[in-house]
Amino acid sequence: MEKKNLDWSNLGFGYMKTDKRYVSNYAHGAWDEGGLIDDDMIVMSEDAGVLQYSQSVFEGLKAYTTQDGHIVCFRPDLNASRMADSARRLEIPVFPEDRFVDAVVETVRGNAAWVPPYGTGASLYIRPYTFGISPVIGVKPAENYQFRIFTTPVGPYFKGGAKPIRVKISDFDRAAPRGTGNIKAGLNYAMSLHAIVTAHNEGFAENIYLDPATRTKIEETGGANIIFVDRDDNLVVCKSDSILPSITRRSLVYVAEHYLHMNVVEREVYLEEVENENFKECGLCGTAAVISPIGAINDHGKEIVLPSGMDSMGPVMQELYDTLTGIQYGRIEAPEGWIKVIE
Ligand SMILES: *Cc1c(COP(=O)(O)O)cnc(C)c1O
């Protein structure tokens, strides 16, 4: 198979139309057979459920080329089950989990020429999503839905290595207790846009959201979970019912325990602990960057610089990053079932 003629090492994180996308329609109470199509445009009613009441959920994962030349993706079964959870919460019919994984494989195969070669740091980003497509005017779930997957090649998240970022404690809230913070819904992102533009205008890379009920505990950023290394070298991950269960974070917890023999503590993390300098390192984790180190946290003008500083990723984050990416790229043996070989 001949690869597309792209400057793989200089791709950004943007959308590029690739050859194939997967579509399945839900009507009369059932999903149709589904398959790959060429057309990237969607025609729908002006009154579609997704347009009026934001009835949509999505996922994000990557396909990439391993050291030994296979195209693979990482734990797609977890994206399938998380999308099923998200769909149930928004009264969207669940696209069956086994079909989800098969559809990811089919879509990546159809776009194999777009999967970046090993060593470029680039990957093929995969975006599955489901949305209400039939007209809805009274507030209720749509009757008909579409499940789709498109792909787009994306560059390495950090060109020239991961530089620590500065983040701020946001005055906005992300997710209410018992709300939708634990599902991957477009609506959670719509309401984060004003907050992120505000943060960027103030010179910060990201927002840290606190728990809205007490505003004393750390939740996550708009699109990534937060992990810490404490003074005793424990990996500390935030426990909350309103954060998104990141697949990267769950994988890092496993790597910390089983590969690096670290102690992992999942608990509520108070902002006060950050101010009291209980943590040596801090980072964001998600599919896009795996880990991005946080160098400084700004709480209303009070700047807390982590001991790992603004120059480079701290040693524990670096070890976690190297081990997980080593597993993903086939340089380190993966736990059973983590790597789905596509071809
Ligand atoms: C997608 C997402 C993450 C990261 O999840 P991964 O499965 O690791 O990519 C974290 N927080 C939010 C709010 C997200 O939407």
mmCIF file of C-alpha atoms and ligand atoms in Angstrom:
data_model
loop_
_atom_site.group_PDB
_atom_site.id
_atom_site.type_symbol
_atom_site.label_atom_id
_atom_site.label_comp_id
_atom_site.label_asym_id
_atom_site.label_seq_id
_atom_site.Cartn_x
_atom_site.Cartn_y
_atom_site.Cartn_z
ATOM 1 C CA MET A 1 0.000 0.000 0.000
ATOM 2 C CA GLU A 2 1.366 3.380 -0.997
ATOM 3 C CA LYS A 3 1.293 6.096 1.678
ATOM 4 C CA LYS A 4 -0.064 9.565 0.940
ATOM 5 C CA ASN A 5 2.572 12.134 0.163
ATOM 6 C CA LEU A 6 2.353 14.189 3.362
ATOM 7 C CA ASP A 7 5.042 15.921 5.398
ATOM 8 C CA TRP A 8 4.347 13.541 8.304
ATOM 9 C CA SER A 9 6.715 15.135 10.799
ATOM 10 C CA ASN A 10 5.193 18.584 10.363
ATOM 11 C CA LEU A 11 1.482 17.852 10.618
ATOM 12 C CA GLY A 12 -0.493 19.983 13.061
ATOM 13 C CA PHE A 13 -3.564 18.954 15.078
ATOM 14 C CA GLY A 14 -6.218 19.838 12.508
ATOM 15 C CA TYR A 15 -8.823 18.280 10.263
ATOM 16 C CA MET A 16 -7.879 16.873 6.884
ATOM 17 C CA LYS A 17 -10.376 14.961 4.774
ATOM 18 C CA THR A 18 -9.270 11.358 4.264
ATOM 19 C CA ASP A 19 -10.661 8.832 1.766
ATOM 20 C CA LYS A 20 -13.217 6.862 3.777
ATOM 21 C CA ARG A 21 -15.624 7.300 6.662
ATOM 22 C CA TYR A 22 -17.970 4.833 8.341
ATOM 23 C CA VAL A 23 -21.719 5.464 8.614
ATOM 24 C CA SER A 24 -24.540 3.500 10.205
ATOM 25 C CA ASN A 25 -28.093 4.811 10.568
ATOM 26 C CA TYR A 26 -30.547 4.069 13.352
ATOM 27 C CA ALA A 27 -34.217 4.085 12.326
ATOM 28 C CA HIS A 28 -37.328 2.104 13.316
ATOM 29 C CA GLY A 29 -35.552 1.025 16.473
ATOM 30 C CA ALA A 30 -32.510 -0.627 14.864
ATOM 31 C CA TRP A 31 -29.027 0.115 13.508
ATOM 32 C CA ASP A 32 -28.596 -0.723 9.819
ATOM 33 C CA GLU A 33 -25.725 -2.733 8.416
ATOM 34 C CA GLY A 34 -23.411 0.295 8.035
ATOM 35 C CA GLY A 35 -20.299 0.645 5.911
ATOM 36 C CA LEU A 36 -17.662 2.914 4.454
ATOM 37 C CA ILE A 37 -18.570 5.843 2.216
ATOM 38 C CA ASP A 38 -16.640 8.593 0.421
ATOM 39 C CA ASP A 39 -18.905 11.595 1.024
ATOM 40 C CA ASP A 40 -17.785 13.731 3.972
ATOM 41 C CA MET A 41 -20.913 15.915 3.957
ATOM 42 C CA ILE A 42 -23.982 15.249 6.130
ATOM 43 C CA VAL A 43 -27.433 16.379 5.037
ATOM 44 C CA MET A 44 -30.006 16.591 7.800
ATOM 45 C CA SER A 45 -33.171 18.381 8.863
ATOM 46 C CA GLU A 46 -32.819 21.959 10.049
ATOM 47 C CA ASP A 47 -34.560 20.653 13.169
ATOM 48 C CA ALA A 48 -32.261 17.669 13.859
ATOM 49 C CA GLY A 49 -31.950 16.747 17.548
ATOM 50 C CA VAL A 50 -28.212 17.412 17.505
ATOM 51 C CA LEU A 51 -28.685 20.955 16.192
ATOM 52 C CA GLN A 52 -31.450 21.973 18.577
ATOM 53 C CA TYR A 53 -30.680 20.157 21.811
ATOM 54 C CA SER A 54 -27.046 19.023 21.381
ATOM 55 C CA GLN A 55 -27.864 15.337 21.486
ATOM 56 C CA SER A 56 -24.443 13.999 20.574
ATOM 57 C CA VAL A 57 -21.651 11.930 22.089
ATOM 58 C CA PHE A 58 -18.188 11.189 20.758
ATOM 59 C CA GLU A 59 -14.927 9.332 21.257
ATOM 60 C CA GLY A 60 -11.297 9.901 20.324
ATOM 61 C CA LEU A 61 -8.506 7.394 19.738
ATOM 62 C CA LYS A 62 -5.530 6.935 17.458
ATOM 63 C CA ALA A 63 -4.157 4.475 14.921
ATOM 64 C CA TYR A 64 -0.403 4.485 14.411
ATOM 65 C CA THR A 65 2.421 2.367 13.064
ATOM 66 C CA THR A 66 4.432 0.277 15.522
ATOM 67 C CA GLN A 67 8.170 -0.298 15.445
ATOM 68 C CA ASP A 68 7.686 -3.597 13.575
ATOM 69 C CA GLY A 69 5.447 -2.000 10.933
ATOM 70 C CA HIS A 70 1.912 -2.963 12.027
ATOM 71 C CA ILE A 71 -0.980 -0.540 12.036
ATOM 72 C CA VAL A 72 -2.608 -0.770 15.462
ATOM 73 C CA CYS A 73 -4.871 1.109 17.811
ATOM 74 C CA PHE A 74 -4.878 1.258 21.586
ATOM 75 C CA ARG A 75 -7.655 -0.315 23.703
ATOM 76 C CA PRO A 76 -10.591 0.507 21.353
ATOM 77 C CA ASP A 77 -12.851 -1.740 23.451
ATOM 78 C CA LEU A 78 -12.668 0.881 26.213
ATOM 79 C CA ASN A 79 -13.768 3.612 23.796
ATOM 80 C CA ALA A 80 -16.654 1.349 22.765
ATOM 81 C CA SER A 81 -17.866 0.841 26.312
ATOM 82 C CA ARG A 82 -17.379 4.483 27.252
ATOM 83 C CA MET A 83 -19.384 5.585 24.227
ATOM 84 C CA ALA A 84 -22.133 3.171 25.255
ATOM 85 C CA ASP A 85 -22.188 4.787 28.727
ATOM 86 C CA SER A 86 -22.244 8.268 27.197
ATOM 87 C CA ALA A 87 -25.090 7.328 24.839
ATOM 88 C CA ARG A 88 -27.243 5.855 27.615
ATOM 89 C CA ARG A 89 -26.919 9.068 29.633
ATOM 90 C CA LEU A 90 -28.221 11.161 26.698
ATOM 91 C CA GLU A 91 -30.977 8.700 25.656
ATOM 92 C CA ILE A 92 -29.086 7.856 22.460
ATOM 93 C CA PRO A 93 -29.382 4.223 21.290
ATOM 94 C CA VAL A 94 -26.123 2.346 21.933
ATOM 95 C CA PHE A 95 -24.137 1.326 18.875
ATOM 96 C CA PRO A 96 -23.160 -2.249 19.836
ATOM 97 C CA GLU A 97 -19.675 -2.383 21.377
ATOM 98 C CA ASP A 98 -18.376 -5.228 19.186
ATOM 99 C CA ARG A 99 -19.610 -3.442 16.069
ATOM 100 C CA PHE A 100 -17.918 -0.245 17.280
ATOM 101 C CA VAL A 101 -14.531 -1.978 17.377
ATOM 102 C CA ASP A 102 -15.129 -3.620 13.976
ATOM 103 C CA ALA A 103 -16.138 -0.260 12.506
ATOM 104 C CA VAL A 104 -12.952 1.386 13.850
ATOM 105 C CA VAL A 105 -10.886 -1.391 12.231
ATOM 106 C CA GLU A 106 -12.766 -1.072 8.919
ATOM 107 C CA THR A 107 -12.381 2.720 8.862
ATOM 108 C CA VAL A 108 -8.650 2.595 9.606
ATOM 109 C CA ARG A 109 -8.161 -0.117 6.930
ATOM 110 C CA GLY A 110 -9.984 2.089 4.447
ATOM 111 C CA ASN A 111 -7.604 4.928 5.287
ATOM 112 C CA ALA A 112 -4.407 2.888 5.746
ATOM 113 C CA ALA A 113 -2.553 5.159 3.310
ATOM 114 C CA TRP A 114 -3.152 8.001 5.773
ATOM 115 C CA VAL A 115 -1.637 6.249 8.818
ATOM 116 C CA PRO A 116 1.713 7.974 9.487
ATOM 117 C CA PRO A 117 4.881 5.859 9.400
ATOM 118 C CA TYR A 118 6.695 4.832 12.588
ATOM 119 C CA GLY A 119 9.165 7.353 13.930
ATOM 120 C CA THR A 120 7.367 10.481 12.724
ATOM 121 C CA GLY A 121 5.507 10.991 16.010
ATOM 122 C CA ALA A 122 2.343 11.461 13.955
ATOM 123 C CA SER A 123 -0.801 9.305 14.070
ATOM 124 C CA LEU A 124 -4.223 8.895 12.498
ATOM 125 C CA TYR A 125 -6.759 10.396 14.875
ATOM 126 C CA ILE A 126 -10.064 8.485 14.914
ATOM 127 C CA ARG A 127 -13.289 10.253 15.808
ATOM 128 C CA PRO A 128 -16.389 8.055 16.370
ATOM 129 C CA TYR A 129 -19.600 9.931 17.196
ATOM 130 C CA THR A 130 -23.358 9.456 17.421
ATOM 131 C CA PHE A 131 -25.999 12.134 17.123
ATOM 132 C CA GLY A 132 -29.755 12.692 16.866
ATOM 133 C CA ILE A 133 -30.581 13.326 13.218
ATOM 134 C CA SER A 134 -34.404 13.406 13.072
ATOM 135 C CA PRO A 135 -36.486 16.527 13.795
ATOM 136 C CA VAL A 136 -37.218 17.331 17.444
ATOM 137 C CA ILE A 137 -39.043 20.425 18.635
ATOM 138 C CA GLY A 138 -40.684 19.419 21.907
ATOM 139 C CA VAL A 139 -37.888 18.506 24.303
ATOM 140 C CA LYS A 140 -37.397 14.766 23.889
ATOM 141 C CA PRO A 141 -34.874 12.353 22.373
ATOM 142 C CA ALA A 142 -34.710 12.139 18.561
ATOM 143 C CA GLU A 143 -36.148 9.049 16.874
ATOM 144 C CA ASN A 144 -33.361 8.532 14.371
ATOM 145 C CA TYR A 145 -29.589 8.639 14.850
ATOM 146 C CA GLN A 146 -26.388 8.395 12.903
ATOM 147 C CA PHE A 147 -23.174 6.724 14.073
ATOM 148 C CA ARG A 148 -20.088 7.867 12.188
ATOM 149 C CA ILE A 149 -16.335 7.530 12.272
ATOM 150 C CA PHE A 150 -13.938 9.791 10.442
ATOM 151 C CA THR A 151 -10.170 9.909 10.635
ATOM 152 C CA THR A 152 -7.620 12.669 10.205
ATOM 153 C CA PRO A 153 -3.811 12.505 10.318
ATOM 154 C CA VAL A 154 -2.352 14.557 13.173
ATOM 155 C CA GLY A 155 1.173 15.537 14.077
ATOM 156 C CA PRO A 156 3.025 14.881 17.313
ATOM 157 C CA TYR A 157 1.304 16.863 20.040
ATOM 158 C CA PHE A 158 4.601 18.359 21.123
ATOM 159 C CA LYS A 159 7.100 19.208 18.444
ATOM 160 C CA GLY A 160 10.575 19.064 19.925
ATOM 161 C CA GLY A 161 9.565 17.492 23.245
ATOM 162 C CA ALA A 162 7.033 18.191 25.952
ATOM 163 C CA LYS A 163 7.429 21.624 27.540
ATOM 164 C CA PRO A 164 5.700 22.177 30.889
ATOM 165 C CA ILE A 165 2.617 24.363 30.675
ATOM 166 C CA ARG A 166 1.124 27.040 32.938
ATOM 167 C CA VAL A 167 -2.499 26.550 33.879
ATOM 168 C CA LYS A 168 -5.008 28.563 35.876
ATOM 169 C CA ILE A 169 -7.695 27.665 38.376
ATOM 170 C CA SER A 170 -10.874 28.542 36.502
ATOM 171 C CA ASP A 171 -13.708 30.636 37.879
ATOM 172 C CA PHE A 172 -16.064 28.678 35.633
ATOM 173 C CA ASP A 173 -17.398 25.229 36.487
ATOM 174 C CA ARG A 174 -17.152 22.257 34.148
ATOM 175 C CA ALA A 175 -19.587 19.664 35.422
ATOM 176 C CA ALA A 176 -22.235 19.637 38.123
ATOM 177 C CA PRO A 177 -22.415 16.861 40.711
ATOM 178 C CA ARG A 178 -24.705 14.198 39.191
ATOM 179 C CA GLY A 179 -24.467 16.035 35.845
ATOM 180 C CA THR A 180 -22.778 14.920 32.619
ATOM 181 C CA GLY A 181 -19.108 15.427 33.503
ATOM 182 C CA ASN A 182 -18.401 11.690 33.399
ATOM 183 C CA ILE A 183 -19.535 11.203 29.792
ATOM 184 C CA LYS A 184 -17.969 12.318 26.530
ATOM 185 C CA ALA A 185 -20.650 14.676 25.223
ATOM 186 C CA GLY A 186 -20.221 17.624 22.877
ATOM 187 C CA LEU A 187 -22.207 19.756 25.311
ATOM 188 C CA ASN A 188 -19.388 19.521 27.881
ATOM 189 C CA TYR A 189 -17.076 21.108 25.345
ATOM 190 C CA ALA A 190 -19.488 23.819 24.175
ATOM 191 C CA MET A 191 -19.644 25.231 27.672
ATOM 192 C CA SER A 192 -15.843 25.067 28.087
ATOM 193 C CA LEU A 193 -15.108 27.266 25.045
ATOM 194 C CA HIS A 194 -15.616 30.613 26.733
ATOM 195 C CA ALA A 195 -13.490 29.473 29.681
ATOM 196 C CA ILE A 196 -10.619 28.289 27.476
ATOM 197 C CA VAL A 197 -10.642 31.432 25.318
ATOM 198 C CA THR A 198 -10.566 33.481 28.530
ATOM 199 C CA ALA A 199 -7.636 31.443 29.877
ATOM 200 C CA HIS A 200 -5.708 31.729 26.608
ATOM 201 C CA ASN A 201 -6.249 35.495 26.534
ATOM 202 C CA GLU A 202 -4.721 35.642 30.006
ATOM 203 C CA GLY A 203 -1.696 33.658 28.848
ATOM 204 C CA PHE A 204 -2.552 30.230 30.288
ATOM 205 C CA ALA A 205 -2.484 26.961 28.351
ATOM 206 C CA GLU A 206 -5.426 25.364 30.159
ATOM 207 C CA ASN A 207 -8.026 25.633 32.910
ATOM 208 C CA ILE A 208 -8.163 23.489 36.000
ATOM 209 C CA TYR A 209 -11.774 23.116 37.077
ATOM 210 C CA LEU A 210 -12.719 22.665 40.708
ATOM 211 C CA ASP A 211 -15.673 20.693 42.053
ATOM 212 C CA PRO A 212 -18.635 23.069 41.720
ATOM 213 C CA ALA A 213 -20.256 22.095 45.029
ATOM 214 C CA THR A 214 -17.400 23.200 47.298
ATOM 215 C CA ARG A 215 -14.769 24.647 44.924
ATOM 216 C CA THR A 216 -12.056 23.095 47.098
ATOM 217 C CA LYS A 217 -11.214 19.936 45.110
ATOM 218 C CA ILE A 218 -9.404 19.524 41.820
ATOM 219 C CA GLU A 219 -11.410 17.877 39.027
ATOM 220 C CA GLU A 220 -9.800 18.030 35.585
ATOM 221 C CA THR A 221 -9.214 20.351 32.636
ATOM 222 C CA GLY A 222 -11.576 20.771 29.684
ATOM 223 C CA GLY A 223 -10.236 17.709 27.897
ATOM 224 C CA ALA A 224 -7.714 15.889 30.081
ATOM 225 C CA ASN A 225 -7.503 14.261 33.513
ATOM 226 C CA ILE A 226 -4.893 15.433 36.028
ATOM 227 C CA ILE A 227 -2.321 13.239 37.758
ATOM 228 C CA PHE A 228 0.158 14.085 40.517
ATOM 229 C CA VAL A 229 3.292 12.679 42.074
ATOM 230 C CA ASP A 230 3.373 13.377 45.797
ATOM 231 C CA ARG A 231 6.336 13.902 48.140
ATOM 232 C CA ASP A 232 6.500 10.146 48.839
ATOM 233 C CA ASP A 233 6.573 9.284 45.126
ATOM 234 C CA ASN A 234 3.019 7.964 45.050
ATOM 235 C CA LEU A 235 1.043 8.503 41.886
ATOM 236 C CA VAL A 236 -2.084 10.397 42.973
ATOM 237 C CA VAL A 237 -5.147 10.497 40.716
ATOM 238 C CA CYS A 238 -8.283 12.543 41.364
ATOM 239 C CA LYS A 239 -11.404 10.699 42.458
ATOM 240 C CA SER A 240 -14.682 12.309 41.494
ATOM 241 C CA ASP A 241 -17.954 11.184 39.932
ATOM 242 C CA SER A 242 -17.964 14.172 37.604
ATOM 243 C CA ILE A 243 -14.676 13.670 35.746
ATOM 244 C CA LEU A 244 -14.338 11.777 32.483
ATOM 245 C CA PRO A 245 -12.846 8.292 32.953
ATOM 246 C CA SER A 246 -9.760 8.830 30.779
ATOM 247 C CA ILE A 247 -8.427 5.678 29.135
ATOM 248 C CA THR A 248 -4.934 7.169 29.242
ATOM 249 C CA ARG A 249 -5.230 7.783 32.991
ATOM 250 C CA ARG A 250 -6.503 4.238 33.644
ATOM 251 C CA SER A 251 -3.639 2.857 31.538
ATOM 252 C CA LEU A 252 -1.062 5.004 33.367
ATOM 253 C CA VAL A 253 -2.368 3.738 36.706
ATOM 254 C CA TYR A 254 -1.819 0.163 35.502
ATOM 255 C CA VAL A 255 1.638 1.001 34.157
ATOM 256 C CA ALA A 256 2.595 2.696 37.441
ATOM 257 C CA GLU A 257 1.513 -0.320 39.484
ATOM 258 C CA HIS A 258 2.599 -3.198 37.275
ATOM 259 C CA TYR A 259 5.568 -1.894 35.301
ATOM 260 C CA LEU A 260 7.088 0.757 37.578
ATOM 261 C CA HIS A 261 6.001 -0.820 40.893
ATOM 262 C CA MET A 262 4.742 2.490 42.204
ATOM 263 C CA ASN A 263 2.049 2.992 44.768
ATOM 264 C CA VAL A 264 -1.092 4.545 43.281
ATOM 265 C CA VAL A 265 -3.635 6.440 45.353
ATOM 266 C CA GLU A 266 -7.013 7.403 43.924
ATOM 267 C CA ARG A 267 -8.555 10.002 46.187
ATOM 268 C CA GLU A 268 -10.044 13.455 46.386
ATOM 269 C CA VAL A 269 -7.322 16.040 45.813
ATOM 270 C CA TYR A 270 -7.690 19.426 47.473
ATOM 271 C CA LEU A 271 -6.453 22.639 45.900
ATOM 272 C CA GLU A 272 -4.991 23.445 49.314
ATOM 273 C CA GLU A 273 -2.584 20.518 48.940
ATOM 274 C CA VAL A 274 -1.188 22.055 45.780
ATOM 275 C CA GLU A 275 -0.731 25.358 47.603
ATOM 276 C CA ASN A 276 0.954 23.512 50.489
ATOM 277 C CA GLU A 277 3.395 22.017 47.981
ATOM 278 C CA ASN A 278 2.412 18.422 48.641
ATOM 279 C CA PHE A 279 3.192 17.492 45.043
ATOM 280 C CA LYS A 280 6.495 17.241 43.181
ATOM 281 C CA GLU A 281 5.051 16.738 39.727
ATOM 282 C CA CYS A 282 1.769 17.263 37.987
ATOM 283 C CA GLY A 283 0.536 16.493 34.490
ATOM 284 C CA LEU A 284 -2.447 16.296 32.190
ATOM 285 C CA CYS A 285 -3.260 13.003 30.549
ATOM 286 C CA GLY A 286 -5.302 12.115 27.492
ATOM 287 C CA THR A 287 -5.093 10.441 24.110
ATOM 288 C CA ALA A 288 -3.776 13.524 22.299
ATOM 289 C CA ALA A 289 -0.541 14.084 24.260
ATOM 290 C CA VAL A 290 -0.455 11.014 26.581
ATOM 291 C CA ILE A 291 1.059 13.268 29.299
ATOM 292 C CA SER A 292 1.620 17.004 29.208
ATOM 293 C CA PRO A 293 3.575 18.223 32.210
ATOM 294 C CA ILE A 294 2.223 21.111 34.276
ATOM 295 C CA GLY A 295 4.973 23.444 35.413
ATOM 296 C CA ALA A 296 2.911 26.029 37.265
ATOM 297 C CA ILE A 297 -0.634 26.439 38.584
ATOM 298 C CA ASN A 298 -2.006 29.938 39.035
ATOM 299 C CA ASP A 299 -4.753 30.441 41.619
ATOM 300 C CA HIS A 300 -6.094 33.957 41.193
ATOM 301 C CA GLY A 301 -2.672 35.520 40.840
ATOM 302 C CA LYS A 302 -0.887 33.244 43.285
ATOM 303 C CA GLU A 303 1.549 31.221 41.208
ATOM 304 C CA ILE A 304 2.540 27.781 42.469
ATOM 305 C CA VAL A 305 5.534 26.473 40.543
ATOM 306 C CA LEU A 306 5.848 22.693 40.827
ATOM 307 C CA PRO A 307 9.297 21.450 42.011
ATOM 308 C CA SER A 308 9.712 19.820 38.559
ATOM 309 C CA GLY A 309 9.737 23.384 37.171
ATOM 310 C CA MET A 310 9.140 24.939 33.782
ATOM 311 C CA ASP A 311 12.054 23.439 31.836
ATOM 312 C CA SER A 312 11.238 19.772 31.441
ATOM 313 C CA MET A 313 8.901 16.955 32.425
ATOM 314 C CA GLY A 314 9.590 15.597 35.942
ATOM 315 C CA PRO A 315 11.356 12.224 36.201
ATOM 316 C CA VAL A 316 8.309 10.180 37.247
ATOM 317 C CA MET A 317 6.051 11.641 34.550
ATOM 318 C CA GLN A 318 8.838 10.986 32.039
ATOM 319 C CA GLU A 319 9.102 7.340 33.107
ATOM 320 C CA LEU A 320 5.327 6.904 32.897
ATOM 321 C CA TYR A 321 5.300 8.571 29.487
ATOM 322 C CA ASP A 322 8.189 6.497 28.134
ATOM 323 C CA THR A 323 6.682 3.244 29.389
ATOM 324 C CA LEU A 324 3.161 3.832 28.077
ATOM 325 C CA THR A 325 4.335 5.094 24.680
ATOM 326 C CA GLY A 326 6.811 2.179 24.585
ATOM 327 C CA ILE A 327 3.883 -0.204 25.066
ATOM 328 C CA GLN A 328 1.833 1.598 22.417
ATOM 329 C CA TYR A 329 4.608 1.498 19.809
ATOM 330 C CA GLY A 330 5.533 -2.123 20.481
ATOM 331 C CA ARG A 331 8.920 -1.438 22.065
ATOM 332 C CA ILE A 332 7.735 -2.814 25.427
ATOM 333 C CA GLU A 333 5.480 -5.842 25.833
ATOM 334 C CA ALA A 334 1.853 -4.801 26.266
ATOM 335 C CA PRO A 335 -0.634 -6.235 28.739
ATOM 336 C CA GLU A 336 -2.990 -8.739 27.121
ATOM 337 C CA GLY A 337 -5.634 -7.094 24.928
ATOM 338 C CA TRP A 338 -4.250 -3.547 24.925
ATOM 339 C CA ILE A 339 -3.061 -3.443 21.321
ATOM 340 C CA LYS A 340 -5.563 -4.096 18.533
ATOM 341 C CA VAL A 341 -3.661 -5.053 15.385
ATOM 342 C CA ILE A 342 -5.423 -3.712 12.300
ATOM 343 C CA GLU A 343 -2.984 -4.884 9.634
HETATM 344 C C1 LIG B 1 -11.551 12.613 26.231
HETATM 345 C C2 LIG B 1 -11.374 13.298 27.541
HETATM 346 C C3 LIG B 1 -10.299 12.984 28.396
HETATM 347 C C4 LIG B 1 -9.186 12.047 28.022
HETATM 348 O O1 LIG B 1 -9.612 10.726 27.865
HETATM 349 P P1 LIG B 1 -8.693 9.680 27.098
HETATM 350 O O2 LIG B 1 -9.546 8.467 27.020
HETATM 351 O O3 LIG B 1 -7.477 9.470 27.908
HETATM 352 O O4 LIG B 1 -8.374 10.278 25.763
HETATM 353 C C5 LIG B 1 -10.256 13.616 29.635
HETATM 354 N N1 LIG B 1 -11.192 14.519 30.009
HETATM 355 C C6 LIG B 1 -12.217 14.847 29.197
HETATM 356 C C7 LIG B 1 -13.206 15.841 29.675
HETATM 357 C C8 LIG B 1 -12.340 14.247 27.948
HETATM 358 O O5 LIG B 1 -13.368 14.589 27.160
#
